[in-house]
Amino acid sequence: MATTQKLTSLDFEIFGNVQGVCFRMYTEEEGRSLGLSGWVKNTRQGSVIGQVQGPADRVSEMKYWLEHVGSPSSRIDRAVFSNQKDISKLELHGFSTQY
C-alpha cells in the first residue's frame, strides 16, 4: 500500500471544563483509535493543549472530536486550532500525555 496520503500537523487548545474530567486520557485514546500521533497536556490556565499528526482526514475527525465530543464529563466552551500544515512525514510517534 503506497503512503501517498497527505499528512497534516495541527496544534490545538481546548477551553471550558476540561481539567479533572479525564479529558487528556480520552484524547489520547481517541487519537490512538484514529491512528494519529500526538500529545496532550494541561495548562496552568485551565485549558488543554496539544498537537496531532496523521492523515488529513483522520486529523479532521480528531478536530471534530476535540471541539464537539471530548470526555463524557467535560464541557467544551471553545476550541482553537492553529499551525495546521502539511508535513512530509510524522514528526511524532505514538500518542502521549505530557506533564
Coordinates of C-alpha atoms in Angstrom, one line a residue:
M1 CA 0.0 0.0 0.0
A2 CA 1.5 3.3 -1.1
T3 CA 1.7 6.0 1.6
T4 CA 0.6 8.8 -0.8
Q5 CA -1.9 10.0 1.8
K6 CA -1.4 13.7 2.8
L7 CA -0.1 14.1 6.3
T8 CA -1.2 17.0 8.4
S9 CA 0.0 18.5 11.7
L10 CA -2.3 20.6 13.9
D11 CA -2.0 22.4 17.2
F12 CA -5.0 22.7 19.5
E13 CA -6.1 24.4 22.7
I14 CA -9.4 23.5 24.3
F15 CA -11.2 25.8 26.8
G16 CA -14.0 25.0 29.2
N17 CA -14.3 22.5 32.0
V18 CA -11.6 20.2 30.6
Q19 CA -9.3 19.5 33.5
G20 CA -10.1 16.9 36.2
V21 CA -12.6 15.2 33.8
C22 CA -10.2 12.7 32.2
F23 CA -10.0 14.9 29.1
R24 CA -6.4 14.0 28.4
M25 CA -6.9 10.3 28.8
Y26 CA -9.9 10.3 26.4
T27 CA -8.0 12.5 23.9
E28 CA -5.1 10.0 24.0
E29 CA -7.5 7.1 23.4
E30 CA -9.3 8.9 20.6
G31 CA -6.0 9.8 18.9
R32 CA -4.7 6.3 19.1
S33 CA -8.0 4.8 17.8
L34 CA -7.8 7.1 14.8
G35 CA -4.1 6.0 14.3
L36 CA -2.8 9.5 14.9
S37 CA 0.4 10.6 16.6
G38 CA 0.5 13.5 19.1
W39 CA 0.4 14.7 22.6
V40 CA -1.9 16.4 25.1
K41 CA -1.2 18.5 28.2
N42 CA -3.0 20.5 30.9
T43 CA -2.0 24.2 31.1
R44 CA -1.8 26.3 34.3
Q45 CA -4.7 28.5 32.8
G46 CA -7.1 25.6 33.0
S47 CA -7.1 24.7 29.3
V48 CA -5.8 21.6 27.5
I49 CA -3.2 22.0 24.7
G50 CA -1.7 19.5 22.3
Q51 CA -0.7 18.5 18.8
V52 CA -2.0 15.8 16.4
Q53 CA -0.3 14.5 13.3
G54 CA -1.5 12.0 10.7
P55 CA -3.6 11.6 7.6
A56 CA -5.6 14.7 6.9
D57 CA -9.0 13.0 7.0
R58 CA -8.2 11.5 10.4
V59 CA -6.9 14.8 11.7
S60 CA -10.2 16.3 10.7
E61 CA -12.1 13.7 12.6
M62 CA -10.0 14.4 15.7
K63 CA -10.7 18.2 15.3
Y64 CA -14.4 17.5 15.4
W65 CA -14.0 15.2 18.4
L66 CA -11.9 17.8 20.3
E67 CA -14.4 20.6 19.5
H68 CA -17.7 18.7 20.0
V69 CA -17.3 15.5 21.9
G70 CA -14.4 15.3 24.5
S71 CA -14.6 13.2 27.6
P72 CA -18.1 12.3 29.0
S73 CA -17.9 14.8 31.9
S74 CA -16.1 17.6 30.1
R75 CA -17.7 20.8 28.9
I76 CA -16.1 22.3 25.9
D77 CA -16.6 26.1 25.5
R78 CA -14.2 26.8 22.8
A79 CA -11.6 25.0 20.6
V80 CA -8.8 26.9 19.0
F81 CA -6.8 25.3 16.2
S82 CA -3.6 26.7 14.8
N83 CA -0.4 25.9 12.8
Q84 CA -2.2 23.4 10.6
K85 CA 0.3 22.4 7.9
D86 CA 1.1 19.6 5.6
I87 CA 4.1 17.5 6.6
S88 CA 6.1 15.0 4.6
K89 CA 6.5 12.5 7.4
L90 CA 5.4 12.2 11.0
E91 CA 7.5 14.1 13.5
L92 CA 5.8 12.5 16.5
H93 CA 5.4 8.8 17.2
G94 CA 2.6 7.4 19.3
F95 CA 0.1 9.5 21.4
S96 CA 1.1 10.6 24.9
T97 CA 0.1 12.7 27.8
Q98 CA 2.7 15.3 28.8
Y99 CA 3.1 16.7 32.3

